[in-house]
Amino acid sequence: MQDTPNDHMIVLSIDVGGSHIKCLTSAGGTPQRVESGPKMTAEAMCAAVKQMMDGQAFDAIAIGYPGPVTHNKPVAEPHNLASGWVGFDYQAALGKPVRLVNDALMQALGSYEGGRMLFLGLGTGLGAAMIVDGRAEPMELAHLPYKKGHSFEDYVSEASRKKRGNKHWRKAVFDIVERFEAALEPEYVVIGGGNVDHLKDLPARCRRGNNDNAFTGGFRLWQDNQVTGE
């Protein structure tokens, strides 16, 4: 099986989220999706992808995984899905070469426009990645301590937004962006994920991301042979 990129390769991007699994090939078309959630296993994800993509041709696969990834493999189980993702053979299950990275990193790659960029994904949880002059690094910031014994993710997750309301949630988002900017010194910040739509305004030097950028990031994993810090 082919495992190096070329101009004619069709790549399937799979964005694994806490609420949905989404797929799109670089040949275009309409993104496909199924619900995920706390009962979704890696095996079930692969079965769902094969069903969604039945009849569509592709040569290679990029997977954005909601957790830490090292050397193309998950190293911790996801917080918002079932267990069984660590140690699973994705290439064997899907039948094509696979490149697997953190989901925030995949969306960051699709959002990148040069320089020092910090990406923050506001979805079921909080994703983070940074790209500096083309060199990408996933960043596990979400579960670091923030306030009152709680993590950053505890304050800006979807569950927190629903529990505390949009006003308090937005205030926490702005504060966390300010803290991350001071520590990491990006030139600009891209805020993506489904919950960016709940921000009326954005902090200074921030722009809105788009969830479809995750697909673009997956294509870039194969189109550009730079290793992305994995």
PDB file of C-alpha atoms in Angstrom:
ATOM      1  CA  MET A   1       0.000   0.000   0.000  1.00  0.00           C
ATOM      2  CA  GLN A   2       1.154   3.492  -0.787  1.00  0.00           C
ATOM      3  CA  ASP A   3       2.322   5.473   2.236  1.00  0.00           C
ATOM      4  CA  THR A   4       3.937   8.553   0.702  1.00  0.00           C
ATOM      5  CA  PRO A   5       2.053  11.575  -0.694  1.00  0.00           C
ATOM      6  CA  ASN A   6       1.731  12.491  -4.350  1.00  0.00           C
ATOM      7  CA  ASP A   7      -0.251  14.993  -6.391  1.00  0.00           C
ATOM      8  CA  HIS A   8      -2.876  12.454  -7.408  1.00  0.00           C
ATOM      9  CA  MET A   9      -3.565  10.888  -4.009  1.00  0.00           C
ATOM     10  CA  ILE A  10      -7.130  11.054  -2.718  1.00  0.00           C
ATOM     11  CA  VAL A  11      -7.118  11.491   1.057  1.00  0.00           C
ATOM     12  CA  LEU A  12      -9.973  10.708   3.417  1.00  0.00           C
ATOM     13  CA  SER A  13     -10.056  13.046   6.420  1.00  0.00           C
ATOM     14  CA  ILE A  14     -11.795  11.728   9.535  1.00  0.00           C
ATOM     15  CA  ASP A  15     -12.541  14.226  12.302  1.00  0.00           C
ATOM     16  CA  VAL A  16     -13.271  12.328  15.515  1.00  0.00           C
ATOM     17  CA  GLY A  17     -15.239  14.469  17.950  1.00  0.00           C
ATOM     18  CA  GLY A  18     -17.063  13.997  21.209  1.00  0.00           C
ATOM     19  CA  SER A  19     -20.447  14.408  19.526  1.00  0.00           C
ATOM     20  CA  HIS A  20     -19.863  13.434  15.869  1.00  0.00           C
ATOM     21  CA  ILE A  21     -17.533  11.561  13.526  1.00  0.00           C
ATOM     22  CA  LYS A  22     -17.153  13.526  10.272  1.00  0.00           C
ATOM     23  CA  CYS A  23     -15.587  12.447   6.982  1.00  0.00           C
ATOM     24  CA  LEU A  24     -14.680  14.043   3.654  1.00  0.00           C
ATOM     25  CA  THR A  25     -12.307  13.077   0.836  1.00  0.00           C
ATOM     26  CA  SER A  26      -9.995  15.461  -0.987  1.00  0.00           C
ATOM     27  CA  ALA A  27     -11.983  14.668  -4.139  1.00  0.00           C
ATOM     28  CA  GLY A  28     -14.740  16.895  -2.718  1.00  0.00           C
ATOM     29  CA  GLY A  29     -18.414  16.305  -2.150  1.00  0.00           C
ATOM     30  CA  THR A  30     -20.559  16.629   0.959  1.00  0.00           C
ATOM     31  CA  PRO A  31     -19.116  15.858   4.407  1.00  0.00           C
ATOM     32  CA  GLN A  32     -20.618  12.750   5.983  1.00  0.00           C
ATOM     33  CA  ARG A  33     -21.306  12.475   9.708  1.00  0.00           C
ATOM     34  CA  VAL A  34     -22.609  10.153  12.385  1.00  0.00           C
ATOM     35  CA  GLU A  35     -23.162  10.740  16.069  1.00  0.00           C
ATOM     36  CA  SER A  36     -20.424   9.568  18.429  1.00  0.00           C
ATOM     37  CA  GLY A  37     -20.669  10.081  22.196  1.00  0.00           C
ATOM     38  CA  PRO A  38     -19.575   8.129  25.290  1.00  0.00           C
ATOM     39  CA  LYS A  39     -20.357   4.693  23.789  1.00  0.00           C
ATOM     40  CA  MET A  40     -18.288   5.199  20.615  1.00  0.00           C
ATOM     41  CA  THR A  41     -15.307   2.825  20.409  1.00  0.00           C
ATOM     42  CA  ALA A  42     -12.497   2.856  17.848  1.00  0.00           C
ATOM     43  CA  GLU A  43     -13.911  -0.297  16.280  1.00  0.00           C
ATOM     44  CA  ALA A  44     -17.369   1.271  16.001  1.00  0.00           C
ATOM     45  CA  MET A  45     -15.862   4.440  14.507  1.00  0.00           C
ATOM     46  CA  CYS A  46     -14.095   2.465  11.791  1.00  0.00           C
ATOM     47  CA  ALA A  47     -17.252   0.503  11.015  1.00  0.00           C
ATOM     48  CA  ALA A  48     -19.233   3.742  10.754  1.00  0.00           C
ATOM     49  CA  VAL A  49     -16.616   5.307   8.470  1.00  0.00           C
ATOM     50  CA  LYS A  50     -16.621   2.300   6.149  1.00  0.00           C
ATOM     51  CA  GLN A  51     -20.410   2.460   5.951  1.00  0.00           C
ATOM     52  CA  MET A  52     -20.454   6.242   5.314  1.00  0.00           C
ATOM     53  CA  MET A  53     -17.742   6.057   2.654  1.00  0.00           C
ATOM     54  CA  ASP A  54     -19.028   2.931   0.909  1.00  0.00           C
ATOM     55  CA  GLY A  55     -18.466   3.359  -2.827  1.00  0.00           C
ATOM     56  CA  GLN A  56     -16.102   6.348  -2.469  1.00  0.00           C
ATOM     57  CA  ALA A  57     -12.499   5.824  -3.537  1.00  0.00           C
ATOM     58  CA  PHE A  58      -9.512   7.060  -1.518  1.00  0.00           C
ATOM     59  CA  ASP A  59      -5.846   6.148  -1.204  1.00  0.00           C
ATOM     60  CA  ALA A  60      -4.912   7.247   2.318  1.00  0.00           C
ATOM     61  CA  ILE A  61      -6.517   8.369   5.563  1.00  0.00           C
ATOM     62  CA  ALA A  62      -5.919  11.186   8.036  1.00  0.00           C
ATOM     63  CA  ILE A  63      -7.549  10.928  11.462  1.00  0.00           C
ATOM     64  CA  GLY A  64      -7.937  13.759  13.939  1.00  0.00           C
ATOM     65  CA  TYR A  65      -8.084  12.128  17.376  1.00  0.00           C
ATOM     66  CA  PRO A  66      -9.463  13.873  20.515  1.00  0.00           C
ATOM     67  CA  GLY A  67      -6.484  13.187  22.752  1.00  0.00           C
ATOM     68  CA  PRO A  68      -2.680  13.049  22.849  1.00  0.00           C
ATOM     69  CA  VAL A  69      -0.936  11.283  19.973  1.00  0.00           C
ATOM     70  CA  THR A  70       2.707  10.194  19.689  1.00  0.00           C
ATOM     71  CA  HIS A  71       4.318   8.507  16.678  1.00  0.00           C
ATOM     72  CA  ASN A  72       1.004   8.132  14.869  1.00  0.00           C
ATOM     73  CA  LYS A  73      -0.704   6.411  17.823  1.00  0.00           C
ATOM     74  CA  PRO A  74      -3.080   7.588  20.593  1.00  0.00           C
ATOM     75  CA  VAL A  75      -1.358   7.453  23.975  1.00  0.00           C
ATOM     76  CA  ALA A  76      -4.404   8.139  26.162  1.00  0.00           C
ATOM     77  CA  GLU A  77      -8.071   7.255  25.920  1.00  0.00           C
ATOM     78  CA  PRO A  78     -10.428  10.095  24.894  1.00  0.00           C
ATOM     79  CA  HIS A  79     -12.316  11.905  27.654  1.00  0.00           C
ATOM     80  CA  ASN A  80     -15.678  12.016  25.854  1.00  0.00           C
ATOM     81  CA  LEU A  81     -15.770   8.650  24.071  1.00  0.00           C
ATOM     82  CA  ALA A  82     -15.605   5.001  25.084  1.00  0.00           C
ATOM     83  CA  SER A  83     -12.282   3.298  25.796  1.00  0.00           C
ATOM     84  CA  GLY A  84     -10.385   0.995  23.435  1.00  0.00           C
ATOM     85  CA  TRP A  85      -8.709   3.603  21.224  1.00  0.00           C
ATOM     86  CA  VAL A  86      -5.170   3.104  22.510  1.00  0.00           C
ATOM     87  CA  GLY A  87      -3.485   0.133  20.838  1.00  0.00           C
ATOM     88  CA  PHE A  88      -6.155  -0.216  18.150  1.00  0.00           C
ATOM     89  CA  ASP A  89      -4.879  -0.989  14.612  1.00  0.00           C
ATOM     90  CA  TYR A  90      -6.585   1.708  12.518  1.00  0.00           C
ATOM     91  CA  GLN A  91      -4.762   0.822   9.305  1.00  0.00           C
ATOM     92  CA  ALA A  92      -5.825  -2.818   9.521  1.00  0.00           C
ATOM     93  CA  ALA A  93      -9.428  -1.874  10.317  1.00  0.00           C
ATOM     94  CA  LEU A  94      -9.744   0.683   7.511  1.00  0.00           C
ATOM     95  CA  GLY A  95      -7.544  -1.012   4.929  1.00  0.00           C
ATOM     96  CA  LYS A  96      -5.536   2.065   3.911  1.00  0.00           C
ATOM     97  CA  PRO A  97      -2.399   3.866   5.147  1.00  0.00           C
ATOM     98  CA  VAL A  98      -3.282   6.074   8.134  1.00  0.00           C
ATOM     99  CA  ARG A  99      -1.735   9.217   9.592  1.00  0.00           C
ATOM    100  CA  LEU A 100      -3.213  10.032  12.971  1.00  0.00           C
ATOM    101  CA  VAL A 101      -2.765  13.309  14.867  1.00  0.00           C
ATOM    102  CA  ASN A 102      -4.502  15.209  17.643  1.00  0.00           C
ATOM    103  CA  ASP A 103      -7.798  16.647  16.375  1.00  0.00           C
ATOM    104  CA  ALA A 104      -6.944  20.226  17.345  1.00  0.00           C
ATOM    105  CA  LEU A 105      -3.670  19.899  15.475  1.00  0.00           C
ATOM    106  CA  MET A 106      -5.463  18.683  12.363  1.00  0.00           C
ATOM    107  CA  GLN A 107      -7.798  21.691  12.432  1.00  0.00           C
ATOM    108  CA  ALA A 108      -4.844  23.962  13.164  1.00  0.00           C
ATOM    109  CA  LEU A 109      -3.020  22.671  10.074  1.00  0.00           C
ATOM    110  CA  GLY A 110      -6.060  23.544   7.987  1.00  0.00           C
ATOM    111  CA  SER A 111      -6.269  27.027   9.530  1.00  0.00           C
ATOM    112  CA  TYR A 112      -2.609  28.000   9.324  1.00  0.00           C
ATOM    113  CA  GLU A 113      -1.551  31.085   7.341  1.00  0.00           C
ATOM    114  CA  GLY A 114       2.095  31.396   8.385  1.00  0.00           C
ATOM    115  CA  GLY A 115       4.003  32.794  11.358  1.00  0.00           C
ATOM    116  CA  ARG A 116       3.258  31.903  14.980  1.00  0.00           C
ATOM    117  CA  MET A 117      -0.326  30.676  15.313  1.00  0.00           C
ATOM    118  CA  LEU A 118      -2.117  29.358  18.378  1.00  0.00           C
ATOM    119  CA  PHE A 119      -5.225  27.298  17.670  1.00  0.00           C
ATOM    120  CA  LEU A 120      -7.918  26.746  20.294  1.00  0.00           C
ATOM    121  CA  GLY A 121     -10.850  24.452  19.593  1.00  0.00           C
ATOM    122  CA  LEU A 122     -14.048  25.057  21.545  1.00  0.00           C
ATOM    123  CA  GLY A 123     -16.226  21.990  21.270  1.00  0.00           C
ATOM    124  CA  THR A 124     -17.234  19.203  23.613  1.00  0.00           C
ATOM    125  CA  GLY A 125     -13.939  19.958  25.341  1.00  0.00           C
ATOM    126  CA  LEU A 126     -10.972  22.248  24.668  1.00  0.00           C
ATOM    127  CA  GLY A 127      -8.369  21.475  22.019  1.00  0.00           C
ATOM    128  CA  ALA A 128      -5.096  23.336  21.514  1.00  0.00           C
ATOM    129  CA  ALA A 129      -2.203  23.327  19.064  1.00  0.00           C
ATOM    130  CA  MET A 130       0.501  25.733  17.974  1.00  0.00           C
ATOM    131  CA  ILE A 131       2.293  26.130  14.654  1.00  0.00           C
ATOM    132  CA  VAL A 132       5.499  28.160  14.528  1.00  0.00           C
ATOM    133  CA  ASP A 133       6.983  28.885  11.113  1.00  0.00           C
ATOM    134  CA  GLY A 134       5.491  25.708   9.683  1.00  0.00           C
ATOM    135  CA  ARG A 135       6.441  23.480  12.598  1.00  0.00           C
ATOM    136  CA  ALA A 136       3.341  22.140  14.308  1.00  0.00           C
ATOM    137  CA  GLU A 137       3.011  20.957  17.894  1.00  0.00           C
ATOM    138  CA  PRO A 138      -0.067  19.534  19.624  1.00  0.00           C
ATOM    139  CA  MET A 139      -0.531  20.970  23.113  1.00  0.00           C
ATOM    140  CA  GLU A 140      -2.371  19.271  25.958  1.00  0.00           C
ATOM    141  CA  LEU A 141      -3.469  22.433  27.774  1.00  0.00           C
ATOM    142  CA  ALA A 142      -7.090  21.554  28.446  1.00  0.00           C
ATOM    143  CA  HIS A 143      -6.592  19.591  31.651  1.00  0.00           C
ATOM    144  CA  LEU A 144      -4.045  21.845  33.316  1.00  0.00           C
ATOM    145  CA  PRO A 145      -5.304  23.440  36.567  1.00  0.00           C
ATOM    146  CA  TYR A 146      -7.093  26.765  36.163  1.00  0.00           C
ATOM    147  CA  LYS A 147      -9.338  27.852  39.048  1.00  0.00           C
ATOM    148  CA  LYS A 148     -10.774  26.355  42.222  1.00  0.00           C
ATOM    149  CA  GLY A 149      -9.296  22.943  41.521  1.00  0.00           C
ATOM    150  CA  HIS A 150     -10.799  22.846  38.029  1.00  0.00           C
ATOM    151  CA  SER A 151      -9.084  22.698  34.645  1.00  0.00           C
ATOM    152  CA  PHE A 152      -9.262  25.104  31.703  1.00  0.00           C
ATOM    153  CA  GLU A 153     -11.563  22.649  29.945  1.00  0.00           C
ATOM    154  CA  ASP A 154     -13.892  22.542  32.948  1.00  0.00           C
ATOM    155  CA  TYR A 155     -14.603  26.249  32.388  1.00  0.00           C
ATOM    156  CA  VAL A 156     -14.965  26.357  28.580  1.00  0.00           C
ATOM    157  CA  SER A 157     -16.393  22.935  27.698  1.00  0.00           C
ATOM    158  CA  GLU A 158     -19.846  22.481  26.215  1.00  0.00           C
ATOM    159  CA  ALA A 159     -21.074  21.112  29.550  1.00  0.00           C
ATOM    160  CA  SER A 160     -19.843  24.257  31.323  1.00  0.00           C
ATOM    161  CA  ARG A 161     -21.487  26.541  28.769  1.00  0.00           C
ATOM    162  CA  LYS A 162     -24.811  24.805  29.277  1.00  0.00           C
ATOM    163  CA  LYS A 163     -24.487  24.785  33.058  1.00  0.00           C
ATOM    164  CA  ARG A 164     -23.137  28.307  33.663  1.00  0.00           C
ATOM    165  CA  GLY A 165     -24.644  30.136  30.680  1.00  0.00           C
ATOM    166  CA  ASN A 166     -23.114  31.905  27.715  1.00  0.00           C
ATOM    167  CA  LYS A 167     -22.148  35.064  29.622  1.00  0.00           C
ATOM    168  CA  HIS A 168     -19.910  33.290  32.159  1.00  0.00           C
ATOM    169  CA  TRP A 169     -18.628  30.919  29.483  1.00  0.00           C
ATOM    170  CA  ARG A 170     -17.575  33.815  27.210  1.00  0.00           C
ATOM    171  CA  LYS A 171     -15.835  35.543  30.089  1.00  0.00           C
ATOM    172  CA  ALA A 172     -13.830  32.395  30.779  1.00  0.00           C
ATOM    173  CA  VAL A 173     -12.933  32.027  27.087  1.00  0.00           C
ATOM    174  CA  PHE A 174     -11.581  35.587  26.944  1.00  0.00           C
ATOM    175  CA  ASP A 175      -9.583  35.109  30.147  1.00  0.00           C
ATOM    176  CA  ILE A 176      -8.094  31.811  29.006  1.00  0.00           C
ATOM    177  CA  VAL A 177      -7.140  33.224  25.601  1.00  0.00           C
ATOM    178  CA  GLU A 178      -5.378  36.121  27.354  1.00  0.00           C
ATOM    179  CA  ARG A 179      -3.450  33.718  29.627  1.00  0.00           C
ATOM    180  CA  PHE A 180      -2.388  31.468  26.739  1.00  0.00           C
ATOM    181  CA  GLU A 181      -1.316  34.454  24.641  1.00  0.00           C
ATOM    182  CA  ALA A 182       0.848  35.793  27.472  1.00  0.00           C
ATOM    183  CA  ALA A 183       2.520  32.407  27.946  1.00  0.00           C
ATOM    184  CA  LEU A 184       2.947  31.297  24.317  1.00  0.00           C
ATOM    185  CA  GLU A 185       3.336  34.642  22.478  1.00  0.00           C
ATOM    186  CA  PRO A 186       1.536  33.800  19.214  1.00  0.00           C
ATOM    187  CA  GLU A 187       1.215  36.396  16.474  1.00  0.00           C
ATOM    188  CA  TYR A 188      -2.443  35.462  16.072  1.00  0.00           C
ATOM    189  CA  VAL A 189      -4.991  33.049  17.506  1.00  0.00           C
ATOM    190  CA  VAL A 190      -7.535  30.991  15.595  1.00  0.00           C
ATOM    191  CA  ILE A 191     -10.565  29.962  17.637  1.00  0.00           C
ATOM    192  CA  GLY A 192     -12.374  27.031  16.091  1.00  0.00           C
ATOM    193  CA  GLY A 193     -14.671  24.221  17.115  1.00  0.00           C
ATOM    194  CA  GLY A 194     -18.446  24.219  17.024  1.00  0.00           C
ATOM    195  CA  ASN A 195     -18.843  26.542  20.007  1.00  0.00           C
ATOM    196  CA  VAL A 196     -17.033  29.472  18.434  1.00  0.00           C
ATOM    197  CA  ASP A 197     -20.499  30.318  17.073  1.00  0.00           C
ATOM    198  CA  HIS A 198     -21.523  31.213  20.641  1.00  0.00           C
ATOM    199  CA  LEU A 199     -18.950  34.021  20.786  1.00  0.00           C
ATOM    200  CA  LYS A 200     -20.504  37.303  19.672  1.00  0.00           C
ATOM    201  CA  ASP A 201     -17.115  38.996  19.615  1.00  0.00           C
ATOM    202  CA  LEU A 202     -13.579  37.661  19.668  1.00  0.00           C
ATOM    203  CA  PRO A 203     -10.565  38.694  21.730  1.00  0.00           C
ATOM    204  CA  ALA A 204      -8.040  40.963  20.016  1.00  0.00           C
ATOM    205  CA  ARG A 205      -5.777  39.322  17.421  1.00  0.00           C
ATOM    206  CA  CYS A 206      -8.134  36.360  17.114  1.00  0.00           C
ATOM    207  CA  ARG A 207     -10.053  35.124  14.105  1.00  0.00           C
ATOM    208  CA  ARG A 208     -12.751  32.529  13.724  1.00  0.00           C
ATOM    209  CA  GLY A 209     -11.871  29.080  12.520  1.00  0.00           C
ATOM    210  CA  ASN A 210     -14.122  26.758  10.592  1.00  0.00           C
ATOM    211  CA  ASN A 211     -14.723  23.114  11.445  1.00  0.00           C
ATOM    212  CA  ASP A 212     -14.217  22.199   7.793  1.00  0.00           C
ATOM    213  CA  ASN A 213     -10.592  23.306   8.203  1.00  0.00           C
ATOM    214  CA  ALA A 214     -10.071  19.965   9.950  1.00  0.00           C
ATOM    215  CA  PHE A 215     -10.627  18.255   6.598  1.00  0.00           C
ATOM    216  CA  THR A 216      -8.114  20.571   4.931  1.00  0.00           C
ATOM    217  CA  GLY A 217      -5.628  19.820   7.699  1.00  0.00           C
ATOM    218  CA  GLY A 218      -6.055  16.110   7.087  1.00  0.00           C
ATOM    219  CA  PHE A 219      -5.393  16.556   3.381  1.00  0.00           C
ATOM    220  CA  ARG A 220      -2.276  18.595   4.212  1.00  0.00           C
ATOM    221  CA  LEU A 221      -0.958  15.777   6.387  1.00  0.00           C
ATOM    222  CA  TRP A 222      -0.507  13.780   3.192  1.00  0.00           C
ATOM    223  CA  GLN A 223       0.019  16.559   0.655  1.00  0.00           C
ATOM    224  CA  ASP A 224       2.864  18.097   2.656  1.00  0.00           C
ATOM    225  CA  ASN A 225       5.402  15.568   3.840  1.00  0.00           C
ATOM    226  CA  GLN A 226       6.549  17.692   6.796  1.00  0.00           C
ATOM    227  CA  VAL A 227       6.241  15.864  10.069  1.00  0.00           C
ATOM    228  CA  THR A 228       3.970  17.838  12.368  1.00  0.00           C
ATOM    229  CA  GLY A 229       5.662  17.349  15.698  1.00  0.00           C
ATOM    230  CA  GLU A 230       4.221  13.860  16.141  1.00  0.00           C
TER     231      GLU A 230
END
